[in-house]
Short mmCIF file of C-alpha atoms in Angstrom, two decimals:
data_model
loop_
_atom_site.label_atom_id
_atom_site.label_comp_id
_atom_site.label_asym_id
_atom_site.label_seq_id
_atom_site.Cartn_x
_atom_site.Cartn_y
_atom_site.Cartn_z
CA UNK A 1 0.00 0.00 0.00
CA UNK A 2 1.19 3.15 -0.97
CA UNK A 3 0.19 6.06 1.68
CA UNK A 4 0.66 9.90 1.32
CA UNK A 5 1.56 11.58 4.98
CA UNK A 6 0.81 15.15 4.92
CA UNK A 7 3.07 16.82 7.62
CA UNK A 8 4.91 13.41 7.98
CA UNK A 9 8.39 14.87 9.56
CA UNK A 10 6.37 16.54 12.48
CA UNK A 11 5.86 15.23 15.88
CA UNK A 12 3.08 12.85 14.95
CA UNK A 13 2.96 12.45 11.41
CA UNK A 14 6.50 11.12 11.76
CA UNK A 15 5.62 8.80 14.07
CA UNK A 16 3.04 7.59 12.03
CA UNK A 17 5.53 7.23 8.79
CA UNK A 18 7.80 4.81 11.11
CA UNK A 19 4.56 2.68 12.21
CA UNK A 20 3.76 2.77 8.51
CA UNK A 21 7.04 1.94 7.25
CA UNK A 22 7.17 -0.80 9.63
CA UNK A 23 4.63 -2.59 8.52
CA UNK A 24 5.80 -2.47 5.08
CA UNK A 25 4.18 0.22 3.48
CA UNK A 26 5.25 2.51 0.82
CA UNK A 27 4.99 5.88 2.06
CA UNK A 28 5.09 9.37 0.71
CA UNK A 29 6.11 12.24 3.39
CA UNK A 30 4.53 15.52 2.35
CA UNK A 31 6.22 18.71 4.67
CA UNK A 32 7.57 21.64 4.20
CA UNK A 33 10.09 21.68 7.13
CA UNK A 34 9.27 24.76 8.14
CA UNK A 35 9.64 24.23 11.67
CA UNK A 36 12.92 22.05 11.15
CA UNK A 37 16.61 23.04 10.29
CA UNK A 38 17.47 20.29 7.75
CA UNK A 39 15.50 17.05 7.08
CA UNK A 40 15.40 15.51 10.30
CA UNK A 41 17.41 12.07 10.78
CA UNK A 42 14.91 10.11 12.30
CA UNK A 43 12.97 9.64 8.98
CA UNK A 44 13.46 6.28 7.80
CA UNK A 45 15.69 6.81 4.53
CA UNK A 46 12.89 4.41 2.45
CA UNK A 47 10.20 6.64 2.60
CA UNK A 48 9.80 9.23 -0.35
CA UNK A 49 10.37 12.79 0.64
CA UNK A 50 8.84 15.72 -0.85
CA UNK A 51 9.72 19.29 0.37
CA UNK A 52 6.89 21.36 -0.25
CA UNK A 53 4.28 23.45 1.52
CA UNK A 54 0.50 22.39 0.54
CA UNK A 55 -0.39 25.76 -1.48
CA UNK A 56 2.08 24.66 -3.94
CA UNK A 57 -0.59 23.33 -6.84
CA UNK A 58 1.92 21.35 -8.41
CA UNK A 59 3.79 19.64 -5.81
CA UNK A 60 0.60 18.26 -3.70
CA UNK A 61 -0.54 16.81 -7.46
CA UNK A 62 2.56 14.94 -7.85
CA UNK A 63 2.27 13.68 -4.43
CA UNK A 64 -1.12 12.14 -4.56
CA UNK A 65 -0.22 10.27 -7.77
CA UNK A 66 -0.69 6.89 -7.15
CA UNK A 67 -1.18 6.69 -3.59
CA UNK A 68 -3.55 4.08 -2.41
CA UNK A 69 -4.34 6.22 1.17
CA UNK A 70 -3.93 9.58 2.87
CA UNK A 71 -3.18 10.61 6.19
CA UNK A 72 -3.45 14.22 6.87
CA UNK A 73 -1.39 15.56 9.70
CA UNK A 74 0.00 18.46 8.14
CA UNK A 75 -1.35 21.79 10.50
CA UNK A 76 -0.65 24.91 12.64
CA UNK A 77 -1.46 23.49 16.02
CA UNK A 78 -1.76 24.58 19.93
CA UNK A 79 -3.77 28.08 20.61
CA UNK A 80 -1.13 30.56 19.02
CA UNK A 81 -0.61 33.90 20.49
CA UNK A 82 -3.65 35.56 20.31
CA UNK A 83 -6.70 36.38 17.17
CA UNK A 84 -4.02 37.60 15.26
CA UNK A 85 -2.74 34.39 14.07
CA UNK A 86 -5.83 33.64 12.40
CA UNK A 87 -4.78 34.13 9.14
CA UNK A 88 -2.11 31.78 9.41
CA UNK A 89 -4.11 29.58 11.18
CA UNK A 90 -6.60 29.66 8.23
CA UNK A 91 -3.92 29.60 5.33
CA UNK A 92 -2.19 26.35 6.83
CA UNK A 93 -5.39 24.69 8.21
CA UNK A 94 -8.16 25.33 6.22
CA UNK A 95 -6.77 26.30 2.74
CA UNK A 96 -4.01 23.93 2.66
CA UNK A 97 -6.61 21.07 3.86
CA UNK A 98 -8.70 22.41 0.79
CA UNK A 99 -5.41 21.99 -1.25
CA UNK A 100 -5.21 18.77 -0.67
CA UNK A 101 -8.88 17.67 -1.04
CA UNK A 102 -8.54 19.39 -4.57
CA UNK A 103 -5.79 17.56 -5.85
CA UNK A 104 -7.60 14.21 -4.74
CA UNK A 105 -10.49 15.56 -6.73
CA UNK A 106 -8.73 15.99 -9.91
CA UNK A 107 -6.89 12.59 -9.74
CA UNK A 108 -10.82 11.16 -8.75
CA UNK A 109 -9.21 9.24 -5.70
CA UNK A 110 -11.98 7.08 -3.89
CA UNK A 111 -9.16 5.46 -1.27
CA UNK A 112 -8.84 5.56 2.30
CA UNK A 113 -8.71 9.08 4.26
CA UNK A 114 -7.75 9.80 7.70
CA UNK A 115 -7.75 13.32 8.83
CA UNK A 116 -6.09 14.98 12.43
CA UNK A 117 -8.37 16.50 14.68
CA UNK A 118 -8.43 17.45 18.21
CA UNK A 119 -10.17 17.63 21.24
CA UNK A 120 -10.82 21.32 20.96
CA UNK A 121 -13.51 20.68 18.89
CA UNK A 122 -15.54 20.21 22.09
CA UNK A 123 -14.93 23.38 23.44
CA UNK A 124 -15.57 22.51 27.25
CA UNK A 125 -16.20 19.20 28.27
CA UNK A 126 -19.25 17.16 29.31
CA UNK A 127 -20.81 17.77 32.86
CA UNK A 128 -22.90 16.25 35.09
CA UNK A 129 -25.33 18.35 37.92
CA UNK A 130 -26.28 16.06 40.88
CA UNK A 131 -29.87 17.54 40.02
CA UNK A 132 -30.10 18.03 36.72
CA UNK A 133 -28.20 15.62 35.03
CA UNK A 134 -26.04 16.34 31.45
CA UNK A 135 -25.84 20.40 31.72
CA UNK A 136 -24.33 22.58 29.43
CA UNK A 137 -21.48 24.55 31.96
CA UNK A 138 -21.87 28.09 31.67
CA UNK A 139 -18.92 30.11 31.16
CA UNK A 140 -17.13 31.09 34.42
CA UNK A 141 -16.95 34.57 35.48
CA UNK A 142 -13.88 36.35 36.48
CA UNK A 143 -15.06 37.24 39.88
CA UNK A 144 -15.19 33.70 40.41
CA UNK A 145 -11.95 32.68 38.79
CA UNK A 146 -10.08 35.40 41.10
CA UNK A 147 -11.98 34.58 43.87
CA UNK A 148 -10.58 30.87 43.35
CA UNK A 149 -14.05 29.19 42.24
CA UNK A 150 -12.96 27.33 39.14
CA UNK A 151 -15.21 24.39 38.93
CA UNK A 152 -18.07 25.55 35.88
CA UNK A 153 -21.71 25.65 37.43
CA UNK A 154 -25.18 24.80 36.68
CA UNK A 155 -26.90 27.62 34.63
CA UNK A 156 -30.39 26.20 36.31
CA UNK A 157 -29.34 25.44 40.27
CA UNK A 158 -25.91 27.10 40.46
CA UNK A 159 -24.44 23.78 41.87
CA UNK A 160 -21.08 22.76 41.15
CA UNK A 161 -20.76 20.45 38.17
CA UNK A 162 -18.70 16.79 37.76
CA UNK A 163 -17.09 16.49 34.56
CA UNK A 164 -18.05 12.88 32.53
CA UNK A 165 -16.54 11.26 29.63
CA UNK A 166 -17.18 12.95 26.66
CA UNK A 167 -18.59 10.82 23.49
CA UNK A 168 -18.11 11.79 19.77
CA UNK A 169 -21.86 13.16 19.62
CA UNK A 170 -21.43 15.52 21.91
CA UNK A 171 -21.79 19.25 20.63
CA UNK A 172 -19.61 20.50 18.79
CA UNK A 173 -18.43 24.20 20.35
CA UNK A 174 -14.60 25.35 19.05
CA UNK A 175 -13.88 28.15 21.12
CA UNK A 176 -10.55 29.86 19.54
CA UNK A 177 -9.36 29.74 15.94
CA UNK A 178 -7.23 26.67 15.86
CA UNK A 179 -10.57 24.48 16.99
CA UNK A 180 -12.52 26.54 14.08
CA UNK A 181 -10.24 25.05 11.85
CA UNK A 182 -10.42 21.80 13.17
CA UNK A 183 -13.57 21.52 13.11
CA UNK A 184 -13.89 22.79 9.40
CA UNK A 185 -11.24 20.53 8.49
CA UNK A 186 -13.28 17.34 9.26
CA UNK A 187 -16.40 18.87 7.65
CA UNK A 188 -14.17 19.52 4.71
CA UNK A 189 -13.20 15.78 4.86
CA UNK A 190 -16.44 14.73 4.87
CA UNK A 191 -17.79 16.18 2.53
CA UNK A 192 -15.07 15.17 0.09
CA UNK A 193 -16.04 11.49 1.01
CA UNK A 194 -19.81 12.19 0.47
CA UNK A 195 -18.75 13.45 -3.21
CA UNK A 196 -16.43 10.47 -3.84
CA UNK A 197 -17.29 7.26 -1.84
CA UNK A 198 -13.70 7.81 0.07
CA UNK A 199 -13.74 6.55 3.16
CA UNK A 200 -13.05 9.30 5.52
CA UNK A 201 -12.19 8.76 9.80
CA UNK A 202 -11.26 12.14 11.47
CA UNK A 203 -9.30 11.15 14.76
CA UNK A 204 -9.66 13.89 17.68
CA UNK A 205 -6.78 13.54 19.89
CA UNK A 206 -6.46 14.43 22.94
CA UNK A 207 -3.15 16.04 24.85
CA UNK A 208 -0.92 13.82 23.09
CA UNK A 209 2.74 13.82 24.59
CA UNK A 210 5.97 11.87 23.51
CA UNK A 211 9.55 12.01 22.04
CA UNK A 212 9.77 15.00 19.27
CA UNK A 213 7.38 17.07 21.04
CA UNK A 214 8.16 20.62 20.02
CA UNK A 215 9.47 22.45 22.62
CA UNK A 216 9.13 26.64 23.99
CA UNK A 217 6.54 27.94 21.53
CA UNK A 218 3.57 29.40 21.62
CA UNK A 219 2.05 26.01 19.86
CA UNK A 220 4.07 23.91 22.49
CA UNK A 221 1.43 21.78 24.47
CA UNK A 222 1.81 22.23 28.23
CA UNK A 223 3.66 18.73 28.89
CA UNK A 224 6.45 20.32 26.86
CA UNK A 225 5.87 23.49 28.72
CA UNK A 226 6.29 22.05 31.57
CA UNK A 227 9.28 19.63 30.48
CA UNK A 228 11.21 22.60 29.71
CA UNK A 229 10.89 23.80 32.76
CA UNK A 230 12.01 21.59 34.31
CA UNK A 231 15.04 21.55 32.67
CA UNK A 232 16.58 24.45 32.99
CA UNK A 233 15.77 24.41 36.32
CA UNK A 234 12.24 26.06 37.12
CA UNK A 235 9.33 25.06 38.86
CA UNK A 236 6.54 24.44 36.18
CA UNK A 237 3.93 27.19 36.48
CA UNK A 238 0.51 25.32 36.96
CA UNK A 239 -2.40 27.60 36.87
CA UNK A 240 -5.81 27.33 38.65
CA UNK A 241 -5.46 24.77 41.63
CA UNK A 242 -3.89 22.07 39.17
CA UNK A 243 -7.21 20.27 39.02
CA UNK A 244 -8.58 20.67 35.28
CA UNK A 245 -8.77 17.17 33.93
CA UNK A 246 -7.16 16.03 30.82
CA UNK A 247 -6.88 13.06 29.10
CA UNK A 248 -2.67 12.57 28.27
CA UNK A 249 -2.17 10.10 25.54
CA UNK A 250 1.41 8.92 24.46
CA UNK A 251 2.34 10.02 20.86
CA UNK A 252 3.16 6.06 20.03
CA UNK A 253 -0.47 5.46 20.63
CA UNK A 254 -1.71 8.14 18.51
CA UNK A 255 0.81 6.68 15.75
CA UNK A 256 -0.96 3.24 16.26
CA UNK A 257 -4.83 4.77 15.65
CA UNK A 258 -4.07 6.50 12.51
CA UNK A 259 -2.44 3.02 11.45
CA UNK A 260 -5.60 1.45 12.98
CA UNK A 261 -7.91 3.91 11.52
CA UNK A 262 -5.69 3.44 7.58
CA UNK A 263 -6.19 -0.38 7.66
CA UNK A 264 -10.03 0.33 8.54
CA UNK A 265 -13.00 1.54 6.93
CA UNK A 266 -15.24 2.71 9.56
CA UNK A 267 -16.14 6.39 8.64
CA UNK A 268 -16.90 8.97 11.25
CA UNK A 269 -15.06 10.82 14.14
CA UNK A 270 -13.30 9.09 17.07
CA UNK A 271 -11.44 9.90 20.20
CA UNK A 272 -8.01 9.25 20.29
CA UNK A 273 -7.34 9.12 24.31
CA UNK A 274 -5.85 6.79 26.76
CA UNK A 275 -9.20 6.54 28.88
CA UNK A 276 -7.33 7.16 31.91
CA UNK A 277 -7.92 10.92 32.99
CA UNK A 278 -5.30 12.83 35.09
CA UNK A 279 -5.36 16.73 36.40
CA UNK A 280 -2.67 18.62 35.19
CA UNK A 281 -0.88 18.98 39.06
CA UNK A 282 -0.61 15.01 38.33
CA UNK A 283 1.05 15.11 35.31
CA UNK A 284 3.69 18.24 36.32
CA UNK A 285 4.14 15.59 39.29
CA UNK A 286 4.96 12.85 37.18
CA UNK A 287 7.07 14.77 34.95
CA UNK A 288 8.99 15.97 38.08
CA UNK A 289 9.35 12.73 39.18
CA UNK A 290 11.04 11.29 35.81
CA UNK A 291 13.36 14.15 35.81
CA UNK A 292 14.52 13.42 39.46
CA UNK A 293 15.09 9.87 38.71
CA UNK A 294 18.50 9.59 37.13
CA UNK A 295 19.65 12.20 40.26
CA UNK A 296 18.34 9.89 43.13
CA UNK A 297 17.06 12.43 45.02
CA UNK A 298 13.74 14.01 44.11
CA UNK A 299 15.10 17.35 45.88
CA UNK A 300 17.41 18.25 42.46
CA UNK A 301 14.25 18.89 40.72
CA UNK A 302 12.05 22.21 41.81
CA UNK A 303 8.39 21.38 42.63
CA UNK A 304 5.66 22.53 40.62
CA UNK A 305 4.15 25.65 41.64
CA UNK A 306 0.34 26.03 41.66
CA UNK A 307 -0.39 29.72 40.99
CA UNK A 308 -3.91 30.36 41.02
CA UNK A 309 -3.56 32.09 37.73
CA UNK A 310 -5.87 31.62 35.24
CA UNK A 311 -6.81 32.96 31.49
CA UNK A 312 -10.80 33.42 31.00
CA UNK A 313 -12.17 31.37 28.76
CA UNK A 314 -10.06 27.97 29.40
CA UNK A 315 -11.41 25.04 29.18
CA UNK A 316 -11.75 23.62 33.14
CA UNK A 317 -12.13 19.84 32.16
CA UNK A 318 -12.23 17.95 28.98
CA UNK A 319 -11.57 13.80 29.29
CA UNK A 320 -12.89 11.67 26.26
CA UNK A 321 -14.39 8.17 26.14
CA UNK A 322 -12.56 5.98 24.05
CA UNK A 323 -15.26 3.72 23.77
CA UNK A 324 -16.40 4.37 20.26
CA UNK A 325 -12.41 3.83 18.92
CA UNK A 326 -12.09 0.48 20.97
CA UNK A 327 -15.38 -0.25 18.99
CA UNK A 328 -14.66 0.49 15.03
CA UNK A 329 -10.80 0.31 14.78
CA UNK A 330 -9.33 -2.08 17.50
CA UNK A 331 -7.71 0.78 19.77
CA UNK A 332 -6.68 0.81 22.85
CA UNK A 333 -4.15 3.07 24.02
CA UNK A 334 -1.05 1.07 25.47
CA UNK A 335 1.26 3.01 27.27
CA UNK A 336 0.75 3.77 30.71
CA UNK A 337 0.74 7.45 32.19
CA UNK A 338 3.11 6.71 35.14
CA UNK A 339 5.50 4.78 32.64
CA UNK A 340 4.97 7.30 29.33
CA UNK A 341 5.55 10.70 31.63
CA UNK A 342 8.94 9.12 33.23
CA UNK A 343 10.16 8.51 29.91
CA UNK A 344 9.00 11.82 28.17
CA UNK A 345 11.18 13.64 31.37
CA UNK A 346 14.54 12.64 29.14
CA UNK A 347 13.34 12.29 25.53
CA UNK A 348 14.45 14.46 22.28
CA UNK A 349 12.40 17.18 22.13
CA UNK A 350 12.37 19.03 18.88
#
């Protein structure tokens, strides 16, 4: 099988490319190394490598020729700076998606799709009231946040709310522009499948973490953030009182679903998670840990430093179920959180 990896030098797509090659596939790795120096060595020297961005017409129609599947990693990811990347978040998300979805048009592919998406599509996660049942939260004030009231309430009783597992039907509410385009690039996907008969399986991650993470930007996700820290010596800065809920899912999984989800041909859009949720004082914990290990002494590392800061319109708790991905492709996240953050202390970041 011959598969097309859009964005396949990047922290997951590359993964993905070494599951792929692994298994004997011929693969096609589609990036424009923007965010890398040279090509990076850890590509596997069989697959074939074109250096291109995806509003060049030209090379993405050369790519697609002849490939039997497509897996679409290639994006601007994390939250950005502030609404004033939203024209690059548009030009690399949304147009470049639309790039690519044209050149399968004019080659009339009708083979397998899989498409990143993310968590964010959810906006806030699902809730439970002890009266009411599933609530929608209501967005938290600022007097609240500063008053150290984080948990979202019930827009009917005012009780506090329990967060739940969220399931694929929940509604859909992206909240900044990176989730816009998320969002719009699985409708985009889908509809490309409607007009074909491709196959088409969005996967929405969730806070995926691993080896090749990219490290001390604004797109960094906070397990780098907080890896960082670490080294060079600095307490990681957790905001709130630590307790938001996240689902942290090891990079090596995510690699295996879009395998999973390339050999399959459910259609529709799954969780990618490790079912096992963890606040995000846990995981700076278990980070600290792993990076005290190889000392002996957990005192050479600085403790994580729970600041009570907070930015208004964060998303308090978001933890999928994986259910519906154990279901339709066979997955099952493998690596353990304990195990996965020890080893992500002393990996290659990027």
């Amino acid at each position: 099988m011959r598969v097309l990896v859009t964005g396949g030098a990047g922290f997951i797509g590359s993964h993905v490319v070494e599951q792929l090659v692994e298994r004997g596939a011929d693969v096609v790795v589609f990036d424009s190394l923007a965010a890398h120096d040279e090509v990076p060595a850890y590509l596997p020297s069989t697959v074939d490598l074109r250096v291109a961005d995806l509003s060049d017409e030209r090379a993405v129609a050369a790519a697609v020729d002849g490939v039997d599947a497509v897996c679409h990693q290639a994006a601007r990811v994390g939250l950005g700076i502030d609404f004033d990347d939203v024209t690059a978040y548009v030009r690399d998300n949304d147009a470049g998606t639309a790039a690519l979805l044209r050149a399968l048009w004019r080659r009339s592919f009708e083979g397998r799709l899989v498409v990143a998406s993310s968590m964010v599509v959810y906006g806030e996660g699902r809730y439970q009231c002890a009266e009411h049942g599933d609530v929608r939260a209501e967005p938290r004030r600022a007097e609240d946040l500063r008053a150290g009231r984080f948990e979202p309430k019930c827009g009917r009783c005012g009780r506090e709310l329990a967060w739940a597992a969220v399931r694929e039907d929940a509604p859909l509410d992206p909240r900044n522009v990176y989730a816009a385009t998320k969002l719009h690039t699985e409708h985009l996907a889908s509809v490309y499948g409607r007009e074909t008969g491709s196959t088409v399986c969005a996967l929405r991650y969730h806070n995926v973490y691993g080896p090749r993470m990219p490290r001390d930007t604004p797109y960094a996700g906070v397990a780098s953030i907080f890896r960082s820290a670490y080294e060079a010596g600095r307490a990681p800065r957790v905001f709130e009182d630590g307790r938001q809920m996240r689902d942290f899912v090891h990079v090596h999984d995510v690699a295996r679903a879009n395998v999973l989800a390339l050999e399959a041909e459910w259609q529709g859009a799954c969780n990618v998670a490790s079912g096992q949720p963890h606040s995000i004082l846990d995981m700076a914990q278990a980070l600290g840990d792993g990076a005290a290990r190889p000392h002996g002494a957990r005192a050479h590392v600085a403790a994580a430093e729970v600041t009570g800061e907070f930015r208004l319109g964060d998303v308090r708790h978001v933890i999928a179920s994986p259910e519906l991905a154990a279901d339709v492709l066979g997955f099952r996240a493998q690596v353990g959180f304990t195990e996965g953050m020890a080893a992500f202390a002393h990996e290659p970041l990027r």
